[in-house]
Amino acid sequence: MQTQKQVAAEHSDDEKYDTEREGENELPEEPEAGRPLNEIWREIQGCNDWEGLLDPMNAHLRREIIRYGEFAQACYDSFDFDPHSRYCGTCKYQGAHFFKKLHMADNGYEISRYLYATSNINLPNFFHKSSLSSVWSTHANWMGYVAVSTNEEEIKRLGRRDIMVAWRGTVTYLEWIYDLKDILCSANFSDDPTVKIELGFHDLYTKKDNDCHYCTYSAREQILSEIKRLVDRYAGEQLSITFTGHSLGAALGLLSAYDTAELKLNTTRDQKIPITVFSFAGPRVGNLKFKERCDELGVKILRITNVHDKVPTVPGIITNEKFQYLKRIEEAISFPWSYAHVGVELQLDHKASPFLLATSDLRCAHNLEAHLHLVDGYHGKGRRFKLATKRDIALVNKDSDFLNKDYNVPPFWKQDENKGMVRGSDGRWAVPHRPRIEAHPPDTAHQLKLVFDKSTTNAHGYSNGNNVSNF
């Protein structure tokens, strides 16, 4: 059985995958390619809403989108989806070995903490549980991670130290979408009750379970306490806070970015730390007031979408940002199905790639690796598709069947060697025990107290409305 590394290596011949084989000419040098990232990183992070960087596509921005997309993809590659495993629903790897196990050891980041959420919410088809009686947890799922750039060369290249949050989505397609009730609820992250988000996203982010070791703190409390700790730890340095995620993970990335900004965790004595979201195939999260509040707070969101993907069209299929009277409806009545996308959209079309099949399989249109492939070949509206970074196209078929059959890449090839089974000294095959992963750092409660003490009085002078009793 081949490993991920072996399959990718067999299909890494640049000449085979280069569209020059079709007689195409070289594209002109991409704009700003000669300027180092550390000089223009704020623009790449969206300080000017990516004006002039998307059409034509800026070379630095392309690489950053792909890089953050790979951080999001790591959530899928490390997650145990197998219902026959007692560890189903958790991460396969210890934090110290996470990037090494995924062949990402040279990315210059270190895992700071893992994130968990309780499965006792109204999005049952998103969570994965073991069919066995003896499992790691019956109430929790691993949701992603927080990482921070620690390599000095990488920090120099980036122009700052980056605090990065990656949220797990779902590789299954529409099951969790069907569970959305399209009902809005007040976010309750400030004293403005008109800022509303979808109820399922709110529950996933804020609910906790005191009977579960991994969910004694909500996903919200876990992420806020860790961002507070890291911002304090690296006080005085040039920092950025970047969120990334695919599908439902994109929704959680936007929600946690808004929450971080609302609590002013990105505001220190020395600087206002830029907050950016690289969102892949994300649904709408909140109402128009939510969008307007994100804009006021300066949260920058770049939404990477495929025109053939249906997930970014929900919730709010009818009443959304394209509806002329949306603002009037929200102001006149408490309308529970009014949604608006936030940020700038980079819209891609998988039919532009000569490497992909013409298929009606909606899962392919939603696939994250396919999105990263499309980013690699995109140069601007109406411009010819041509791979810029020569990213291995075999990755597209990692968990899909989307590549043209001419490339002889097997579909759904990503799997653990021997499906995780290991032969013991007695000659028997079994899934080895995994070391217990720490649920929460011991200073989580202390950091949360600092979070809500900081936000007790906001810039407008009124109480923020966050419940300190949550922890």
Coordinates of C-alpha atoms in Angstrom, one line a residue:
M1 CA 0.0 0.0 0.0
Q2 CA 1.4 3.4 -1.0
T3 CA 1.8 6.3 1.4
Q4 CA 0.8 9.8 0.6
K5 CA 4.4 10.8 0.0
Q6 CA 5.1 7.9 -2.4
V7 CA 2.0 8.6 -4.5
A8 CA 2.8 12.3 -4.8
A9 CA 6.4 11.6 -5.7
E10 CA 5.3 9.4 -8.6
H11 CA 3.4 12.2 -10.1
S12 CA 5.7 15.2 -9.5
D13 CA 7.2 15.4 -13.0
D14 CA 6.8 19.1 -13.9
E15 CA 7.1 18.6 -17.6
K16 CA 4.2 16.1 -17.5
Y17 CA 1.9 18.6 -15.8
D18 CA 3.0 21.8 -17.3
T19 CA 0.5 23.2 -19.7
E20 CA 3.3 24.3 -22.0
R21 CA 3.0 20.7 -23.4
E22 CA 0.0 22.1 -25.2
G23 CA 2.1 24.7 -26.9
E24 CA 1.2 27.6 -24.5
N25 CA 3.6 30.6 -24.2
E26 CA 5.1 31.8 -21.0
L27 CA 3.0 34.3 -19.1
P28 CA 4.4 37.7 -18.3
E29 CA 6.1 38.1 -14.9
E30 CA 3.5 38.5 -12.2
P31 CA 3.1 42.0 -10.7
E32 CA 5.1 42.7 -7.5
A33 CA 7.0 39.4 -7.9
G34 CA 10.3 41.3 -7.5
R35 CA 9.4 42.9 -4.1
P36 CA 9.9 40.7 -1.0
L37 CA 6.9 39.7 1.0
N38 CA 8.2 41.3 4.2
E39 CA 7.9 44.7 2.5
I40 CA 4.3 44.3 1.4
W41 CA 2.9 41.8 3.9
R42 CA 0.2 44.2 5.1
E43 CA -1.2 44.5 1.6
I44 CA -1.1 40.7 1.2
Q45 CA -3.0 40.4 4.4
G46 CA -5.7 42.7 3.0
C47 CA -5.1 46.1 4.5
N48 CA -6.4 47.6 1.2
D49 CA -8.9 44.8 0.6
W50 CA -6.6 43.2 -1.9
E51 CA -7.2 46.0 -4.4
G52 CA -5.0 45.5 -7.5
L53 CA -3.7 42.1 -6.2
L54 CA -6.4 39.7 -7.6
D55 CA -6.7 40.7 -11.2
P56 CA -4.1 40.0 -12.3
M57 CA -3.1 37.7 -9.5
N58 CA -0.2 38.8 -7.4
A59 CA 2.5 36.2 -7.0
H60 CA 3.0 36.7 -3.3
L61 CA -0.7 36.6 -2.6
R62 CA -1.1 33.3 -4.6
R63 CA 1.6 31.6 -2.5
E64 CA 0.1 32.9 0.7
I65 CA -3.4 31.7 -0.2
I66 CA -2.0 28.3 -1.0
R67 CA 0.1 28.2 2.1
Y68 CA -2.8 29.0 4.4
G69 CA -5.0 26.6 2.4
E70 CA -2.5 23.8 3.2
F71 CA -2.7 24.7 6.9
A72 CA -6.5 24.1 6.6
Q73 CA -5.9 20.9 4.6
A74 CA -3.7 19.6 7.4
C75 CA -6.8 19.5 9.6
Y76 CA -8.3 16.9 7.2
D77 CA -5.1 15.0 6.7
S78 CA -4.5 14.5 10.4
F79 CA -8.1 13.8 11.5
D80 CA -9.3 10.3 12.3
F81 CA -12.5 9.8 10.3
D82 CA -12.5 6.0 10.7
P83 CA -15.6 4.8 12.7
H84 CA -13.8 1.5 13.3
S85 CA -11.1 3.3 15.3
R86 CA -11.4 3.9 19.0
Y87 CA -9.8 7.3 18.2
C88 CA -12.3 8.4 15.7
G89 CA -13.0 12.1 16.1
T90 CA -9.5 13.1 17.3
C91 CA -6.2 14.1 15.8
K92 CA -3.9 11.3 14.8
Y93 CA -0.7 13.1 15.9
Q94 CA 0.8 14.7 19.0
G95 CA 1.2 18.5 18.6
A96 CA 5.0 18.3 18.7
H97 CA 5.1 15.9 15.7
F98 CA 2.1 17.3 13.9
F99 CA 3.8 19.1 11.0
K100 CA 6.5 16.5 10.7
K101 CA 4.0 13.7 10.3
L102 CA 2.3 15.7 7.5
H103 CA 5.6 16.5 5.7
M104 CA 5.3 20.2 6.6
A105 CA 8.2 20.3 9.1
D106 CA 9.9 23.1 7.2
N107 CA 7.0 25.6 7.4
G108 CA 8.5 27.5 10.3
Y109 CA 5.4 27.1 12.6
E110 CA 4.9 25.2 15.8
I111 CA 1.6 24.0 17.3
S112 CA 0.5 26.0 20.3
R113 CA -2.6 24.2 21.2
Y114 CA -5.4 21.9 19.8
L115 CA -9.0 22.9 19.7
Y116 CA -12.1 20.8 20.6
A117 CA -15.8 21.2 20.5
T118 CA -18.7 19.2 22.0
S119 CA -20.8 17.0 19.8
N120 CA -23.9 17.7 21.9
I121 CA -25.1 20.4 19.5
N122 CA -27.6 20.6 16.6
L123 CA -25.1 19.7 13.8
P124 CA -24.9 16.0 14.3
N125 CA -23.7 15.1 10.8
F126 CA -20.6 17.2 11.2
F127 CA -19.2 15.1 14.1
H128 CA -17.5 11.7 13.8
K129 CA -17.9 9.0 16.4
S130 CA -16.4 5.6 16.9
S131 CA -18.6 2.5 16.6
L132 CA -16.6 0.9 19.4
S133 CA -17.7 0.9 23.0
S134 CA -14.2 2.0 24.3
V135 CA -13.3 5.3 22.8
W136 CA -11.2 8.4 23.5
S137 CA -14.3 10.6 24.1
T138 CA -18.0 10.2 23.5
H139 CA -18.7 13.9 23.5
A140 CA -15.9 15.7 21.7
N141 CA -14.3 16.1 18.3
W142 CA -10.9 17.6 17.5
M143 CA -11.6 20.9 15.6
G144 CA -8.3 22.3 14.6
Y145 CA -5.3 24.0 16.1
V146 CA -3.4 27.2 16.9
A147 CA 0.1 27.6 15.6
V148 CA 2.7 30.4 15.7
S149 CA 5.7 31.1 13.5
T150 CA 8.8 30.4 15.5
N151 CA 11.5 30.0 12.9
E152 CA 13.6 33.2 12.6
E153 CA 14.1 32.8 8.8
E154 CA 10.4 32.4 8.3
I155 CA 9.6 35.4 10.5
K156 CA 12.0 37.4 8.5
R157 CA 10.5 36.3 5.3
L158 CA 6.9 37.0 6.5
G159 CA 7.9 40.4 7.9
R160 CA 6.2 39.6 11.2
R161 CA 5.5 36.8 13.6
D162 CA 2.2 35.1 12.6
I163 CA -0.4 33.7 15.0
M164 CA -2.4 31.3 12.9
V165 CA -5.7 29.4 13.6
A166 CA -6.8 26.6 11.4
W167 CA -10.4 25.2 11.8
R168 CA -11.5 21.8 10.6
G169 CA -14.3 21.6 8.1
T170 CA -15.9 18.4 6.7
V171 CA -14.9 16.4 3.7
T172 CA -18.5 15.1 3.4
Y173 CA -20.5 17.4 1.3
L174 CA -24.0 18.4 2.1
E175 CA -24.9 16.4 5.2
W176 CA -24.1 19.2 7.6
I177 CA -25.7 21.8 5.4
Y178 CA -29.0 20.0 5.7
D179 CA -28.8 20.4 9.5
L180 CA -28.6 24.2 9.2
K181 CA -31.9 25.7 10.3
D182 CA -31.1 29.1 8.7
I183 CA -32.1 30.6 12.0
L184 CA -30.2 33.6 13.3
C185 CA -29.4 34.3 16.9
S186 CA -27.7 37.2 18.6
A187 CA -24.0 36.7 18.8
N188 CA -23.9 38.0 22.4
F189 CA -20.2 39.0 22.0
S190 CA -21.1 42.6 22.5
D191 CA -24.0 44.7 23.8
D192 CA -25.5 45.0 20.3
P193 CA -28.2 42.3 19.9
T194 CA -28.7 43.2 16.2
V195 CA -25.4 41.5 15.3
K196 CA -26.6 37.9 14.6
I197 CA -25.1 34.6 13.4
E198 CA -26.5 31.3 12.3
L199 CA -27.6 29.2 15.3
G200 CA -25.7 26.1 14.5
F201 CA -22.4 27.9 14.1
H202 CA -23.0 29.8 17.3
D203 CA -23.6 26.5 19.2
L204 CA -20.6 24.8 17.8
Y205 CA -18.4 27.8 18.8
T206 CA -19.9 28.5 22.3
K207 CA -21.3 25.3 23.8
K208 CA -19.4 23.2 26.3
D209 CA -19.8 20.0 28.3
N210 CA -18.6 19.8 31.9
D211 CA -18.8 16.0 31.7
C212 CA -16.2 15.9 29.0
H213 CA -12.6 16.5 29.8
Y214 CA -12.0 18.0 26.3
C215 CA -15.0 20.3 26.4
T216 CA -15.0 21.8 29.9
Y217 CA -14.1 25.0 27.9
S218 CA -16.0 25.9 24.7
A219 CA -14.2 26.2 21.4
R220 CA -14.6 29.9 21.9
E221 CA -12.9 30.0 25.3
Q222 CA -10.1 27.8 24.0
I223 CA -9.3 30.1 21.1
L224 CA -9.6 33.4 22.9
S225 CA -7.5 32.3 25.8
E226 CA -4.7 31.1 23.5
I227 CA -4.7 34.2 21.4
K228 CA -4.5 36.3 24.5
R229 CA -1.6 34.2 25.8
L230 CA 0.4 34.5 22.5
V231 CA -0.3 38.2 22.0
D232 CA 1.0 38.8 25.6
R233 CA 4.0 36.5 25.1
Y234 CA 5.2 38.2 22.0
A235 CA 4.3 41.7 23.1
G236 CA 6.4 44.4 21.4
E237 CA 7.0 42.3 18.2
Q238 CA 5.3 42.9 14.9
L239 CA 2.4 40.5 14.8
S240 CA -0.4 39.3 12.6
I241 CA -3.4 37.0 13.5
T242 CA -4.6 34.8 10.6
F243 CA -7.5 32.5 10.5
T244 CA -8.1 29.8 7.9
G245 CA -10.6 27.0 7.2
H246 CA -12.6 25.2 4.6
S247 CA -16.3 24.7 4.4
L248 CA -17.7 24.8 8.0
G249 CA -14.2 25.5 9.1
A250 CA -14.3 28.7 7.1
A251 CA -17.4 29.8 9.0
L252 CA -15.7 29.1 12.3
G253 CA -12.6 31.0 11.1
L254 CA -14.7 34.1 10.3
L255 CA -16.7 33.8 13.6
S256 CA -13.6 33.5 15.7
A257 CA -11.9 36.4 13.9
Y258 CA -14.9 38.7 14.5
D259 CA -14.9 37.6 18.2
T260 CA -11.2 38.3 18.6
A261 CA -11.6 41.8 17.1
E262 CA -14.8 42.5 19.1
L263 CA -12.9 41.8 22.3
K264 CA -10.0 43.9 21.1
L265 CA -7.5 41.1 21.7
N266 CA -5.6 42.5 18.7
T267 CA -5.2 45.9 20.3
T268 CA -2.0 46.4 22.4
R269 CA -0.2 49.4 23.7
D270 CA 2.2 49.2 20.7
Q271 CA 0.0 48.2 17.8
K272 CA -3.3 47.2 16.4
I273 CA -2.6 43.7 15.1
P274 CA -4.1 43.0 11.7
I275 CA -6.7 40.1 11.6
T276 CA -7.1 38.3 8.3
V277 CA -9.3 35.3 7.3
F278 CA -8.4 33.1 4.3
S279 CA -11.8 31.4 3.8
F280 CA -12.2 28.5 1.4
A281 CA -15.6 27.4 0.2
G282 CA -17.3 29.0 3.2
P283 CA -21.0 29.5 3.8
R284 CA -22.6 32.7 5.0
V285 CA -22.2 33.2 8.7
G286 CA -24.4 36.1 9.9
N287 CA -26.7 38.9 9.0
L288 CA -26.0 42.3 7.3
K289 CA -25.3 43.8 10.8
F290 CA -22.6 41.1 11.3
K291 CA -21.0 42.0 8.0
E292 CA -21.1 45.7 8.8
R293 CA -19.6 45.1 12.3
C294 CA -16.8 43.0 10.8
D295 CA -16.0 45.9 8.4
E296 CA -16.1 48.4 11.3
L297 CA -13.6 46.3 13.3
G298 CA -11.2 46.0 10.3
V299 CA -11.4 42.3 10.0
K300 CA -10.2 41.4 6.5
I301 CA -11.7 38.4 4.8
L302 CA -10.7 36.9 1.5
R303 CA -13.2 34.3 0.3
I304 CA -11.9 31.8 -2.2
T305 CA -14.8 30.1 -3.9
N306 CA -15.6 27.9 -6.9
V307 CA -18.6 29.1 -9.0
H308 CA -19.9 25.6 -9.2
D309 CA -19.9 25.0 -5.4
K310 CA -23.2 25.3 -3.7
V311 CA -22.0 25.7 -0.1
P312 CA -21.1 29.4 -0.4
T313 CA -24.7 30.1 -1.5
V314 CA -26.2 29.1 1.9
P315 CA -27.7 30.0 4.2
G316 CA -29.8 32.9 2.9
I317 CA -30.5 31.6 -0.6
I318 CA -33.1 34.3 -1.2
T319 CA -32.5 37.1 1.3
N320 CA -28.7 37.8 1.1
E321 CA -26.3 40.6 0.3
K322 CA -27.5 40.5 -3.4
F323 CA -31.0 41.4 -2.3
Q324 CA -31.7 45.2 -2.8
Y325 CA -33.9 45.6 0.3
L326 CA -31.9 43.5 2.7
K327 CA -30.9 46.4 5.0
R328 CA -34.5 47.7 5.0
I329 CA -35.8 44.3 6.0
E330 CA -33.3 43.9 8.9
E331 CA -34.1 47.4 10.2
A332 CA -37.8 47.1 9.9
I333 CA -38.4 43.6 11.3
S334 CA -36.6 40.9 13.2
F335 CA -36.2 38.7 10.1
P336 CA -34.5 35.3 11.0
W337 CA -33.3 34.3 7.5
S338 CA -31.4 37.4 6.4
Y339 CA -27.7 36.7 5.6
A340 CA -24.7 38.5 4.1
H341 CA -21.3 37.4 2.9
V342 CA -18.3 39.3 4.4
G343 CA -15.2 40.4 2.7
V344 CA -13.7 40.2 -0.8
E345 CA -14.4 37.2 -3.0
L346 CA -11.9 35.5 -5.3
Q347 CA -14.2 33.5 -7.6
L348 CA -12.7 30.6 -9.5
D349 CA -14.1 28.2 -12.1
H350 CA -12.9 24.6 -12.1
K351 CA -13.9 24.3 -15.8
A352 CA -11.0 26.6 -16.6
S353 CA -8.5 23.9 -15.6
P354 CA -7.5 21.4 -18.4
F355 CA -6.4 19.0 -15.7
L356 CA -9.9 18.4 -14.2
L357 CA -12.8 16.2 -15.2
A358 CA -16.1 17.5 -16.4
T359 CA -18.2 16.1 -13.6
S360 CA -21.5 16.8 -11.9
D361 CA -20.2 15.4 -8.5
L362 CA -20.8 18.4 -6.1
R363 CA -18.1 17.1 -3.7
C364 CA -15.5 17.8 -6.4
A365 CA -16.6 21.4 -6.7
H366 CA -16.3 21.8 -3.0
N367 CA -13.0 20.0 -2.5
L368 CA -10.2 22.0 -0.8
E369 CA -7.3 20.6 -2.8
A370 CA -9.2 21.4 -6.0
H371 CA -9.5 25.0 -4.8
L372 CA -5.7 25.2 -4.2
H373 CA -5.1 23.8 -7.7
L374 CA -7.3 26.5 -9.1
V375 CA -5.5 29.2 -7.2
D376 CA -2.2 27.9 -8.6
G377 CA -3.5 28.3 -12.2
Y378 CA -5.5 31.5 -11.9
H379 CA -4.0 34.7 -13.3
G380 CA -7.0 36.9 -13.6
K381 CA -10.5 37.1 -15.2
G382 CA -10.4 35.9 -18.8
R383 CA -6.7 35.0 -18.5
R384 CA -5.4 31.6 -19.5
F385 CA -5.1 28.9 -16.8
K386 CA -1.5 28.0 -16.2
L387 CA 0.1 26.5 -13.1
A388 CA 2.4 29.1 -11.5
T389 CA 4.0 27.3 -8.6
K390 CA 3.9 23.8 -10.2
R391 CA 2.0 22.5 -7.2
D392 CA 1.6 18.7 -7.7
I393 CA -1.7 18.0 -9.4
A394 CA -1.8 14.5 -7.8
L395 CA -2.9 16.3 -4.6
V396 CA -6.3 17.0 -6.2
N397 CA -7.2 13.3 -6.1
K398 CA -6.0 13.0 -2.5
D399 CA -9.7 12.7 -1.3
S400 CA -11.6 13.0 -4.6
D401 CA -11.9 11.6 -8.1
F402 CA -11.5 14.9 -10.0
L403 CA -8.3 14.6 -12.1
N404 CA -8.4 13.7 -15.8
K405 CA -7.8 10.0 -16.2
D406 CA -4.9 10.7 -18.6
Y407 CA -2.7 11.5 -15.6
N408 CA -3.1 8.0 -14.1
V409 CA -3.5 9.3 -10.5
P410 CA -5.8 7.0 -8.5
P411 CA -8.8 8.6 -6.8
F412 CA -9.0 8.9 -3.0
W413 CA -5.4 7.8 -2.7
K414 CA -4.6 9.5 0.7
Q415 CA -4.6 6.9 3.5
D416 CA -2.4 5.7 6.3
E417 CA 0.0 2.9 5.5
N418 CA -1.8 -0.4 6.3
K419 CA -4.7 1.9 7.5
G420 CA -2.8 2.5 10.7
M421 CA -2.4 -1.2 11.6
V422 CA 1.0 -2.1 13.0
R423 CA 2.5 -5.6 13.5
G424 CA 3.6 -6.2 17.1
S425 CA 6.4 -8.3 18.4
D426 CA 4.0 -11.2 18.8
G427 CA 3.3 -11.1 15.0
R428 CA -0.3 -9.8 15.4
W429 CA -1.7 -6.7 13.7
A430 CA -3.5 -4.1 15.6
V431 CA -4.1 -0.3 15.8
P432 CA -1.5 0.9 18.4
H433 CA -2.5 2.9 21.4
R434 CA -2.0 6.7 21.0
P435 CA -0.5 8.8 23.8
R436 CA -3.2 10.8 25.6
I437 CA -3.2 14.4 24.2
E438 CA -3.5 17.2 26.7
A439 CA -7.0 18.7 26.6
H440 CA -6.3 22.2 27.8
P441 CA -3.2 24.2 29.0
P442 CA -3.3 24.7 32.8
D443 CA -3.4 28.4 32.5
T444 CA -6.6 28.5 30.4
A445 CA -8.8 29.9 33.1
H446 CA -6.3 32.5 34.0
Q447 CA -6.0 33.7 30.4
L448 CA -9.8 33.8 30.0
K449 CA -10.0 36.0 33.0
L450 CA -7.5 38.4 31.4
V451 CA -9.6 38.2 28.1
F452 CA -12.8 39.4 29.7
D453 CA -11.2 41.8 32.2
K454 CA -9.7 43.5 29.1
S455 CA -13.0 43.7 27.4
T456 CA -15.2 44.8 30.4
T457 CA -15.2 48.3 29.0
N458 CA -14.9 48.8 25.3
A459 CA -14.0 51.8 23.3
H460 CA -17.6 53.1 23.5
G461 CA -17.6 53.0 27.3
Y462 CA -20.2 50.4 27.9
S463 CA -20.0 46.9 29.4
N464 CA -19.2 44.4 26.7
G465 CA -21.8 41.8 27.5
N466 CA -19.5 38.8 27.6
N467 CA -20.2 36.3 30.4
V468 CA -17.2 35.9 32.6
S469 CA -19.1 33.1 34.3
N470 CA -18.7 31.1 31.1
F471 CA -15.4 29.7 32.5

